[in-house]
mmCIF file of C-alpha atoms in Angstrom:
data_model
loop_
_atom_site.group_PDB
_atom_site.id
_atom_site.type_symbol
_atom_site.label_atom_id
_atom_site.label_comp_id
_atom_site.label_asym_id
_atom_site.label_seq_id
_atom_site.Cartn_x
_atom_site.Cartn_y
_atom_site.Cartn_z
ATOM 1 C CA MET A 1 -18.207 10.708 -15.421
ATOM 2 C CA ASP A 2 -19.872 6.760 -15.460
ATOM 3 C CA ILE A 3 -19.686 5.010 -12.209
ATOM 4 C CA ARG A 4 -20.011 1.337 -13.245
ATOM 5 C CA PRO A 5 -20.498 -1.490 -10.499
ATOM 6 C CA PHE A 6 -17.399 -4.359 -10.502
ATOM 7 C CA THR A 7 -17.041 -7.987 -9.505
ATOM 8 C CA ILE A 8 -14.191 -9.896 -9.429
ATOM 9 C CA ALA A 9 -14.728 -12.925 -11.557
ATOM 10 C CA ILE A 10 -10.689 -14.206 -12.651
ATOM 11 C CA PRO A 11 -11.418 -17.108 -15.275
ATOM 12 C CA GLN A 12 -11.255 -20.975 -13.982
ATOM 13 C CA PRO A 13 -8.071 -21.152 -16.818
ATOM 14 C CA ASP A 14 -6.170 -18.490 -15.464
ATOM 15 C CA VAL A 15 -6.186 -19.899 -11.772
ATOM 16 C CA ASP A 16 -5.294 -23.627 -13.074
ATOM 17 C CA ASP A 17 -2.745 -21.849 -15.657
ATOM 18 C CA LEU A 18 -1.487 -19.966 -11.762
ATOM 19 C CA ALA A 19 -1.553 -24.086 -9.871
ATOM 20 C CA ASP A 20 0.395 -25.132 -13.405
ATOM 21 C CA ARG A 21 3.378 -22.245 -13.097
ATOM 22 C CA LEU A 22 3.588 -22.566 -9.532
ATOM 23 C CA ALA A 23 4.143 -26.778 -10.218
ATOM 24 C CA ARG A 24 7.017 -26.320 -12.864
ATOM 25 C CA THR A 25 9.027 -23.349 -10.995
ATOM 26 C CA ARG A 26 12.811 -23.856 -11.493
ATOM 27 C CA TRP A 27 13.707 -23.283 -7.950
ATOM 28 C CA PRO A 28 17.368 -22.199 -8.319
ATOM 29 C CA ASP A 29 19.517 -23.697 -5.564
ATOM 30 C CA GLU A 30 21.296 -21.429 -2.370
ATOM 31 C CA LEU A 31 23.944 -21.392 -0.359
ATOM 32 C CA PRO A 32 24.023 -22.880 3.100
ATOM 33 C CA GLY A 33 23.237 -20.801 6.156
ATOM 34 C CA VAL A 34 22.508 -17.491 4.718
ATOM 35 C CA GLY A 35 19.152 -16.748 6.056
ATOM 36 C CA TRP A 36 17.554 -14.063 4.779
ATOM 37 C CA THR A 37 20.927 -12.109 4.606
ATOM 38 C CA ARG A 38 20.897 -12.734 0.048
ATOM 39 C CA GLY A 39 16.929 -12.462 0.148
ATOM 40 C CA VAL A 40 14.263 -14.925 0.632
ATOM 41 C CA PRO A 41 15.202 -18.274 1.437
ATOM 42 C CA LEU A 42 14.860 -21.080 -0.773
ATOM 43 C CA GLU A 43 12.836 -23.721 2.451
ATOM 44 C CA PHE A 44 10.986 -20.910 2.973
ATOM 45 C CA LEU A 45 9.564 -19.833 -0.554
ATOM 46 C CA LYS A 46 9.107 -23.300 -1.371
ATOM 47 C CA GLU A 47 6.726 -23.513 1.251
ATOM 48 C CA LEU A 48 4.455 -20.614 0.668
ATOM 49 C CA ALA A 49 4.090 -21.560 -3.552
ATOM 50 C CA ALA A 50 3.286 -25.089 -2.438
ATOM 51 C CA TYR A 51 0.208 -23.704 0.146
ATOM 52 C CA TRP A 52 -0.455 -21.260 -2.877
ATOM 53 C CA ALA A 53 -0.519 -23.923 -4.703
ATOM 54 C CA ASP A 54 -2.082 -26.161 -2.855
ATOM 55 C CA GLY A 55 -4.190 -25.127 0.050
ATOM 56 C CA TYR A 56 -5.101 -21.239 -1.051
ATOM 57 C CA ASP A 57 -8.009 -20.703 -1.945
ATOM 58 C CA TRP A 58 -8.778 -18.049 -4.471
ATOM 59 C CA ARG A 59 -12.815 -18.542 -4.949
ATOM 60 C CA ALA A 60 -12.865 -17.905 -1.606
ATOM 61 C CA ALA A 61 -10.866 -14.804 -1.044
ATOM 62 C CA GLU A 62 -12.639 -13.424 -4.361
ATOM 63 C CA ALA A 63 -15.876 -13.734 -2.833
ATOM 64 C CA ARG A 64 -14.980 -12.164 0.332
ATOM 65 C CA LEU A 65 -14.243 -9.217 -1.639
ATOM 66 C CA ASN A 66 -16.995 -9.386 -3.784
ATOM 67 C CA ALA A 67 -18.541 -8.721 -0.494
ATOM 68 C CA TYR A 68 -18.009 -5.475 -0.846
ATOM 69 C CA PRO A 69 -18.933 -2.897 -3.052
ATOM 70 C CA GLN A 70 -17.126 -2.527 -6.106
ATOM 71 C CA PHE A 71 -16.965 -0.324 -9.041
ATOM 72 C CA THR A 72 -14.617 1.257 -11.539
ATOM 73 C CA THR A 73 -14.639 4.818 -12.918
ATOM 74 C CA GLU A 74 -12.659 6.799 -15.404
ATOM 75 C CA ILE A 75 -10.494 9.603 -14.300
ATOM 76 C CA ASP A 76 -7.950 11.351 -16.204
ATOM 77 C CA GLY A 77 -7.761 8.594 -19.423
ATOM 78 C CA GLN A 78 -7.243 6.153 -16.687
ATOM 79 C CA ARG A 79 -9.425 3.494 -15.247
ATOM 80 C CA ILE A 80 -9.644 3.499 -11.563
ATOM 81 C CA HIS A 81 -11.038 1.276 -9.527
ATOM 82 C CA PHE A 82 -12.544 1.218 -6.245
ATOM 83 C CA LEU A 83 -14.466 0.329 -3.377
ATOM 84 C CA HIS A 84 -16.998 2.592 -1.546
ATOM 85 C CA VAL A 85 -18.577 1.053 1.738
ATOM 86 C CA ARG A 86 -21.301 3.426 3.201
ATOM 87 C CA SER A 87 -21.936 3.396 6.907
ATOM 88 C CA GLY A 88 -24.921 3.258 8.709
ATOM 89 C CA ASN A 89 -24.736 6.250 9.425
ATOM 90 C CA PRO A 90 -25.598 8.955 6.829
ATOM 91 C CA GLY A 91 -23.812 11.641 8.314
ATOM 92 C CA ALA A 92 -20.129 9.605 8.721
ATOM 93 C CA LEU A 93 -17.498 11.319 7.705
ATOM 94 C CA PRO A 94 -16.008 9.536 4.345
ATOM 95 C CA LEU A 95 -12.781 8.222 3.979
ATOM 96 C CA VAL A 96 -10.341 7.533 1.308
ATOM 97 C CA LEU A 97 -8.192 5.023 2.295
ATOM 98 C CA THR A 98 -5.067 4.892 0.273
ATOM 99 C CA HIS A 99 -2.615 1.483 -0.225
ATOM 100 C CA GLY A 100 0.884 1.333 -0.858
ATOM 101 C CA TYR A 101 3.757 -0.566 -2.221
ATOM 102 C CA PRO A 102 4.115 -3.718 -2.293
ATOM 103 C CA SER A 103 0.237 -4.072 -1.583
ATOM 104 C CA GLY A 104 -3.576 -3.532 -2.720
ATOM 105 C CA PHE A 105 -6.747 -2.595 -1.733
ATOM 106 C CA ALA A 106 -6.768 -5.890 -0.261
ATOM 107 C CA GLU A 107 -4.990 -4.878 2.756
ATOM 108 C CA PHE A 108 -7.540 -2.971 4.168
ATOM 109 C CA THR A 109 -10.225 -5.659 4.565
ATOM 110 C CA GLN A 110 -9.735 -5.809 8.461
ATOM 111 C CA LEU A 111 -9.048 -1.996 8.267
ATOM 112 C CA ILE A 112 -12.768 -1.612 6.985
ATOM 113 C CA GLU A 113 -14.692 -3.976 9.069
ATOM 114 C CA GLU A 114 -13.509 -1.991 12.176
ATOM 115 C CA LEU A 115 -14.587 1.135 10.504
ATOM 116 C CA ARG A 116 -17.422 0.275 7.988
ATOM 117 C CA GLU A 117 -19.687 1.900 11.075
ATOM 118 C CA ASP A 118 -18.326 4.707 11.812
ATOM 119 C CA PHE A 119 -16.863 6.476 7.579
ATOM 120 C CA HIS A 120 -17.866 5.916 4.704
ATOM 121 C CA VAL A 121 -14.826 4.419 3.553
ATOM 122 C CA VAL A 122 -13.513 4.874 -0.491
ATOM 123 C CA VAL A 123 -10.350 2.544 -0.773
ATOM 124 C CA PRO A 124 -9.094 2.785 -4.593
ATOM 125 C CA SER A 125 -6.404 0.898 -6.178
ATOM 126 C CA LEU A 126 -3.446 3.069 -6.701
ATOM 127 C CA PRO A 127 -2.844 3.433 -11.279
ATOM 128 C CA GLY A 128 -1.257 0.905 -12.178
ATOM 129 C CA PHE A 129 -1.629 -1.891 -9.252
ATOM 130 C CA GLY A 130 -4.970 -4.533 -8.875
ATOM 131 C CA PHE A 131 -7.712 -3.485 -11.298
ATOM 132 C CA SER A 132 -6.914 0.260 -12.087
ATOM 133 C CA THR A 133 -5.063 -1.379 -15.297
ATOM 134 C CA PRO A 134 -4.036 -1.085 -17.491
ATOM 135 C CA VAL A 135 -2.151 1.918 -17.864
ATOM 136 C CA HIS A 136 -1.932 3.421 -21.249
ATOM 137 C CA GLU A 137 0.610 6.622 -20.879
ATOM 138 C CA THR A 138 3.351 7.939 -18.640
ATOM 139 C CA GLY A 139 3.329 10.460 -15.614
ATOM 140 C CA TRP A 140 1.127 8.610 -13.187
ATOM 141 C CA SER A 141 2.858 9.968 -9.968
ATOM 142 C CA MET A 142 1.756 10.536 -6.556
ATOM 143 C CA GLY A 143 0.440 14.528 -7.857
ATOM 144 C CA ARG A 144 -1.524 13.345 -10.793
ATOM 145 C CA THR A 145 -2.845 9.811 -8.709
ATOM 146 C CA ALA A 146 -4.278 13.241 -5.937
ATOM 147 C CA ARG A 147 -5.637 14.788 -8.530
ATOM 148 C CA ALA A 148 -7.833 11.663 -9.734
ATOM 149 C CA TRP A 149 -8.412 11.073 -5.604
ATOM 150 C CA ILE A 150 -9.346 14.373 -5.580
ATOM 151 C CA GLU A 151 -12.104 14.355 -8.512
ATOM 152 C CA LEU A 152 -12.973 10.665 -7.641
ATOM 153 C CA MET A 153 -14.691 12.216 -4.282
ATOM 154 C CA ARG A 154 -16.905 14.828 -6.244
ATOM 155 C CA ARG A 155 -17.910 12.212 -8.225
ATOM 156 C CA LEU A 156 -19.319 10.286 -5.245
ATOM 157 C CA GLY A 157 -21.058 13.811 -4.327
ATOM 158 C CA TYR A 158 -18.860 14.167 -1.187
ATOM 159 C CA ASP A 159 -18.130 17.514 -0.379
ATOM 160 C CA ARG A 160 -15.534 16.670 3.279
ATOM 161 C CA TYR A 161 -13.692 13.922 3.797
ATOM 162 C CA GLY A 162 -10.274 12.800 5.709
ATOM 163 C CA VAL A 163 -7.719 10.945 3.344
ATOM 164 C CA HIS A 164 -5.616 8.044 5.077
ATOM 165 C CA GLY A 165 -2.486 6.033 3.919
ATOM 166 C CA GLY A 166 1.179 4.690 4.727
ATOM 167 C CA ASP A 167 4.064 3.911 2.247
ATOM 168 C CA VAL A 168 3.459 5.691 -1.769
ATOM 169 C CA GLY A 169 -0.341 6.157 0.023
ATOM 170 C CA GLY A 170 0.559 8.125 2.528
ATOM 171 C CA GLY A 171 2.413 10.603 -0.499
ATOM 172 C CA VAL A 172 -0.504 10.199 -2.417
ATOM 173 C CA SER A 173 -2.669 11.003 0.975
ATOM 174 C CA GLY A 174 -0.653 13.955 1.411
ATOM 175 C CA ALA A 175 -0.846 15.610 -1.328
ATOM 176 C CA VAL A 176 -4.987 15.438 -1.782
ATOM 177 C CA ALA A 177 -4.973 17.456 1.629
ATOM 178 C CA GLY A 178 -2.396 19.612 0.214
ATOM 179 C CA LEU A 179 -4.347 20.747 -2.905
ATOM 180 C CA ASP A 180 -8.179 20.087 -1.894
ATOM 181 C CA GLY A 181 -7.787 21.849 1.574
ATOM 182 C CA GLU A 182 -11.243 23.089 1.066
ATOM 183 C CA HIS A 183 -13.117 20.437 1.144
ATOM 184 C CA VAL A 184 -10.089 17.526 2.945
ATOM 185 C CA VAL A 185 -10.992 17.726 6.600
ATOM 186 C CA GLY A 186 -7.265 16.404 8.014
ATOM 187 C CA VAL A 187 -4.891 13.297 6.586
ATOM 188 C CA HIS A 188 -3.753 10.512 8.719
ATOM 189 C CA ILE A 189 0.028 8.718 7.735
ATOM 190 C CA VAL A 190 1.279 5.893 8.826
ATOM 191 C CA THR A 191 4.296 5.266 9.463
ATOM 192 C CA ASP A 192 7.595 3.537 10.910
ATOM 193 C CA PRO A 193 11.078 3.604 11.089
ATOM 194 C CA TYR A 194 11.778 0.707 7.687
ATOM 195 C CA SER A 195 9.156 3.749 6.149
ATOM 196 C CA ALA A 196 10.454 7.039 7.902
ATOM 197 C CA ALA A 197 13.818 5.850 6.946
ATOM 198 C CA ALA A 198 13.403 5.545 3.216
ATOM 199 C CA THR A 199 11.609 8.029 3.464
ATOM 200 C CA ALA A 200 13.438 10.407 3.970
ATOM 201 C CA THR A 201 16.410 8.782 2.293
ATOM 202 C CA PHE A 202 15.033 9.770 -1.154
ATOM 203 C CA LEU A 203 12.123 12.933 -0.368
ATOM 204 C CA PRO A 204 14.166 15.509 -1.004
ATOM 205 C CA GLY A 205 14.560 17.758 2.200
ATOM 206 C CA MET A 206 13.990 15.237 4.725
ATOM 207 C CA GLY A 207 16.500 14.366 6.823
ATOM 208 C CA GLU A 208 18.500 17.450 6.682
ATOM 209 C CA GLY A 209 19.916 19.659 9.427
ATOM 210 C CA LEU A 210 20.178 16.562 11.085
ATOM 211 C CA ASP A 211 23.642 16.779 13.986
ATOM 212 C CA PRO A 212 25.757 13.477 13.825
ATOM 213 C CA SER A 213 26.266 14.536 17.292
ATOM 214 C CA ASP A 214 23.392 13.847 19.141
ATOM 215 C CA PRO A 215 22.769 10.535 19.676
ATOM 216 C CA VAL A 216 19.203 10.227 18.397
ATOM 217 C CA ASP A 217 20.012 12.333 15.239
ATOM 218 C CA ARG A 218 23.027 9.595 14.828
ATOM 219 C CA SER A 219 20.870 7.033 15.263
ATOM 220 C CA ALA A 220 18.318 8.458 12.432
ATOM 221 C CA LEU A 221 21.565 8.597 9.945
ATOM 222 C CA ASP A 222 22.543 5.681 10.298
ATOM 223 C CA ARG A 223 19.388 3.554 9.789
ATOM 224 C CA MET A 224 18.918 5.224 6.610
ATOM 225 C CA ALA A 225 22.259 4.278 5.677
ATOM 226 C CA ARG A 226 20.832 1.032 6.343
ATOM 227 C CA PHE A 227 18.644 1.322 4.127
ATOM 228 C CA ARG A 228 20.584 2.388 1.448
ATOM 229 C CA THR A 229 22.816 -0.498 1.943
ATOM 230 C CA GLU A 230 20.454 -3.307 2.884
ATOM 231 C CA ASP A 231 16.474 -2.496 2.047
ATOM 232 C CA SER A 232 17.222 -0.149 -1.192
ATOM 233 C CA GLY A 233 17.943 -2.951 -3.953
ATOM 234 C CA TYR A 234 13.901 -3.034 -4.878
ATOM 235 C CA LEU A 235 13.967 0.415 -5.458
ATOM 236 C CA ALA A 236 16.879 1.118 -7.490
ATOM 237 C CA ILE A 237 15.772 -2.127 -9.539
ATOM 238 C CA GLN A 238 11.639 -0.848 -9.876
ATOM 239 C CA ASN A 239 13.282 3.162 -10.011
ATOM 240 C CA SER A 240 15.755 2.387 -12.771
ATOM 241 C CA ARG A 241 14.527 -0.123 -15.190
ATOM 242 C CA PRO A 242 11.004 -1.147 -13.782
ATOM 243 C CA GLN A 243 10.387 -2.952 -17.362
ATOM 244 C CA THR A 244 13.599 -5.084 -17.819
ATOM 245 C CA MET A 245 11.521 -7.129 -13.420
ATOM 246 C CA GLY A 246 8.714 -6.396 -15.002
ATOM 247 C CA TYR A 247 9.199 -9.502 -17.010
ATOM 248 C CA LEU A 248 9.193 -11.420 -14.178
ATOM 249 C CA LEU A 249 7.198 -10.765 -12.348
ATOM 250 C CA ASN A 250 4.865 -10.917 -14.968
ATOM 251 C CA ASP A 251 6.062 -14.767 -15.988
ATOM 252 C CA SER A 252 6.790 -16.761 -12.606
ATOM 253 C CA PRO A 253 4.273 -16.157 -10.450
ATOM 254 C CA ALA A 254 6.569 -17.940 -7.690
ATOM 255 C CA GLY A 255 8.956 -14.343 -8.440
ATOM 256 C CA GLN A 256 6.012 -12.459 -8.333
ATOM 257 C CA LEU A 257 5.086 -13.732 -4.534
ATOM 258 C CA GLY A 258 9.198 -14.126 -4.022
ATOM 259 C CA TRP A 259 9.317 -10.246 -4.863
ATOM 260 C CA ILE A 260 6.365 -9.404 -2.936
ATOM 261 C CA ALA A 261 6.136 -12.034 0.585
ATOM 262 C CA GLU A 262 9.691 -10.279 1.329
ATOM 263 C CA SER A 263 8.836 -6.674 2.050
ATOM 264 C CA PHE A 264 5.993 -9.170 4.432
ATOM 265 C CA GLU A 265 8.598 -10.353 6.200
ATOM 266 C CA ARG A 266 11.384 -8.184 7.137
ATOM 267 C CA ALA A 267 8.816 -5.122 7.566
ATOM 268 C CA THR A 268 6.279 -7.115 9.667
ATOM 269 C CA ASP A 269 6.906 -8.077 13.054
ATOM 270 C CA LEU A 270 3.369 -9.191 13.828
ATOM 271 C CA PRO A 271 2.004 -11.370 12.528
ATOM 272 C CA TYR A 272 -0.284 -11.999 10.283
ATOM 273 C CA ASP A 273 -2.695 -13.483 8.108
ATOM 274 C CA ARG A 274 -1.408 -15.605 5.636
ATOM 275 C CA ASP A 275 -4.663 -15.707 2.792
ATOM 276 C CA GLN A 276 -4.601 -12.241 2.804
ATOM 277 C CA LEU A 277 -1.197 -12.404 1.648
ATOM 278 C CA LEU A 278 -1.478 -14.898 -0.889
ATOM 279 C CA THR A 279 -4.900 -12.188 -1.847
ATOM 280 C CA ILE A 280 -3.085 -9.150 -2.448
ATOM 281 C CA VAL A 281 0.252 -11.694 -4.437
ATOM 282 C CA SER A 282 -3.110 -13.813 -6.437
ATOM 283 C CA LEU A 283 -4.495 -9.437 -7.297
ATOM 284 C CA TYR A 284 -0.530 -8.988 -8.967
ATOM 285 C CA TRP A 285 -1.011 -12.127 -10.500
ATOM 286 C CA PHE A 286 -3.788 -12.776 -12.071
ATOM 287 C CA THR A 287 -4.476 -8.814 -13.002
ATOM 288 C CA GLY A 288 -0.547 -8.585 -14.591
ATOM 289 C CA SER A 289 0.368 -6.141 -12.269
ATOM 290 C CA GLY A 290 3.204 -6.059 -10.952
ATOM 291 C CA VAL A 291 5.431 -4.115 -13.908
ATOM 292 C CA SER A 292 2.503 -1.206 -13.871
ATOM 293 C CA ALA A 293 3.111 -1.382 -10.669
ATOM 294 C CA ALA A 294 6.338 -1.174 -10.722
ATOM 295 C CA ARG A 295 6.485 1.288 -12.619
ATOM 296 C CA PHE A 296 4.528 3.233 -11.356
ATOM 297 C CA LEU A 297 7.506 4.221 -8.529
ATOM 298 C CA TYR A 298 9.509 4.739 -11.573
ATOM 299 C CA GLU A 299 7.348 7.899 -12.162
ATOM 300 C CA GLN A 300 7.916 9.683 -8.939
ATOM 301 C CA ALA A 301 11.676 8.980 -9.076
ATOM 302 C CA HIS A 302 11.331 10.853 -12.528
ATOM 303 C CA SER A 303 8.955 13.282 -11.486
ATOM 304 C CA SER A 304 8.472 16.673 -9.406
ATOM 305 C CA ASP A 305 5.361 16.341 -9.675
ATOM 306 C CA TRP A 306 4.828 15.968 -5.558
ATOM 307 C CA GLY A 307 1.220 18.045 -5.534
ATOM 308 C CA ALA A 308 1.506 20.427 -2.822
ATOM 309 C CA PRO A 309 2.221 20.303 1.136
ATOM 310 C CA PRO A 310 -1.506 19.831 3.568
ATOM 311 C CA ALA A 311 -2.210 22.835 4.561
ATOM 312 C CA VAL A 312 -4.763 20.392 7.156
ATOM 313 C CA PRO A 313 -4.693 19.689 10.438
ATOM 314 C CA GLN A 314 -2.157 16.504 10.199
ATOM 315 C CA GLY A 315 -2.310 12.949 12.484
ATOM 316 C CA PHE A 316 0.336 10.376 12.561
ATOM 317 C CA ALA A 317 -0.025 6.849 13.619
ATOM 318 C CA VAL A 318 3.724 5.719 14.236
ATOM 319 C CA PHE A 319 4.367 1.694 14.502
ATOM 320 C CA GLY A 320 7.565 -0.175 15.824
ATOM 321 C CA ALA A 321 7.899 3.336 17.107
ATOM 322 C CA ASP A 322 11.680 4.314 18.579
ATOM 323 C CA PRO A 323 12.693 8.495 18.709
ATOM 324 C CA THR A 324 13.869 8.154 15.061
ATOM 325 C CA VAL A 325 10.908 8.506 13.621
ATOM 326 C CA ARG A 326 9.833 11.873 15.087
ATOM 327 C CA ARG A 327 13.126 12.945 13.854
ATOM 328 C CA LEU A 328 12.905 11.609 10.266
ATOM 329 C CA VAL A 329 9.074 12.660 9.816
ATOM 330 C CA GLY A 330 9.282 15.798 11.096
ATOM 331 C CA PRO A 331 6.262 16.406 12.048
ATOM 332 C CA PRO A 332 4.311 19.697 12.887
ATOM 333 C CA ALA A 333 4.093 20.903 16.005
ATOM 334 C CA ASP A 334 0.723 21.016 16.481
ATOM 335 C CA ALA A 335 1.003 18.235 14.615
ATOM 336 C CA HIS A 336 -1.735 14.476 16.632
ATOM 337 C CA TRP A 337 0.937 12.287 17.068
ATOM 338 C CA THR A 338 0.703 8.209 18.441
ATOM 339 C CA GLU A 339 3.686 6.172 19.237
ATOM 340 C CA HIS A 340 2.261 2.216 18.530
ATOM 341 C CA GLU A 341 5.229 -0.039 20.002
ATOM 342 C CA ARG A 342 4.508 -3.396 18.190
ATOM 343 C CA GLY A 343 3.678 -3.611 14.341
ATOM 344 C CA LEU A 344 5.132 -1.445 11.512
ATOM 345 C CA HIS A 345 4.980 -1.220 7.835
ATOM 346 C CA PHE A 346 1.460 -3.120 7.794
ATOM 347 C CA PRO A 347 -0.508 -1.989 10.286
ATOM 348 C CA ALA A 348 -3.469 -2.555 8.504
ATOM 349 C CA MET A 349 -2.860 -6.126 8.600
ATOM 350 C CA GLU A 350 -1.117 -6.158 11.173
ATOM 351 C CA ALA A 351 -2.875 -4.046 14.412
ATOM 352 C CA PRO A 352 -6.082 -3.232 12.953
ATOM 353 C CA LYS A 353 -7.514 -1.919 15.618
ATOM 354 C CA GLU A 354 -5.396 -0.198 16.871
ATOM 355 C CA LEU A 355 -5.660 1.819 13.372
ATOM 356 C CA ALA A 356 -9.396 1.720 13.597
ATOM 357 C CA ALA A 357 -8.582 3.611 17.165
ATOM 358 C CA ASP A 358 -6.307 5.841 16.469
ATOM 359 C CA LEU A 359 -8.142 6.908 13.240
ATOM 360 C CA ARG A 360 -11.174 7.372 14.848
ATOM 361 C CA THR A 361 -9.619 9.364 17.905
ATOM 362 C CA PHE A 362 -8.426 11.776 14.521
ATOM 363 C CA PHE A 363 -11.496 12.174 12.399
ATOM 364 C CA GLY A 364 -13.437 11.965 15.957
ATOM 365 C CA GLY A 365 -15.553 9.519 16.629
ATOM 366 C CA PRO A 366 -18.549 8.113 14.882
ATOM 367 C CA GLY A 367 -19.668 10.651 12.263
ATOM 368 C CA ALA A 368 -18.667 13.401 14.016
ATOM 369 C CA GLY A 369 -15.896 14.724 11.061
ATOM 370 C CA GLU A 370 -14.457 16.776 14.300
ATOM 371 C CA VAL A 371 -9.961 16.689 13.459
ATOM 372 C CA VAL A 372 -8.336 15.656 16.676
ATOM 373 C CA HIS A 373 -4.611 18.339 16.100
#
């Protein structure tokens, strides 16, 4: 039950060690003219690593993060780190934001600024991510995480609240809504063509019943096939051999950087803050959470615990929208559904104002909590 204040304070020797390791990176060679077709291009990663070592200011980023009230608590034997940013309006609706992979709580800093007047914002770090470490036992699936979020909101004294997330965070948010419908007023999910194809590929039941003779269904099936052949490699490794991958992620900052930066480059279409990306990567590096975050994906891939389907109003904000997304997601007929032409997998960083506006619309505006559906 104990909730303790938390301040990020990375020891200076760890900061110096990062710069030293980056300077001594043993770079591989690269075939000419292949671009992004075989992974992160060498010159792209060299330039980003050089900026991480000599241009990016971790201490400034640390101070910005510490401006948000942070806490830790233990739930079900696991340390859980979270931000808790209270609105100036005491009657504001509490809203839980859950990040996905490969991301972390720092993804939401711009979105928090857009929402903090209208909502009490709670941003937990998934078990095995950032400061919600170490993880001492197996079994931390989406369902178990959802139950931890429910307990966290109970400890914070919130009787009614909304949930939001994308990617893995969308799955956790949906499970919270299904397990705690008595207190959850609505669930809001962000998705995009990339996420929809990934989810339909791996979530049982999604993508079934698509008709190859229908042009839109055919496009959706083609998108799933492209995901399997071109974009699912990281999932295949982490869903089967996360520990082996962990040695690279835990020992080489260039390896950790490339692993995360590739996702941001391939799954965004609007500019994002490079320093914010490096803050996310730095949190993985300083907490040694590359391997435990990878294990979270393994746990879900080998679990049947998806929580329960939502029984509350559902909202969807689609970024980079095309007709395949609705076919793949299959939302309820009365779901709130908003399509945005630009932005993709990380809208909290790519389009925070647009995402915040959709959240306010769905949850009913400042302090109202009257979910639109």
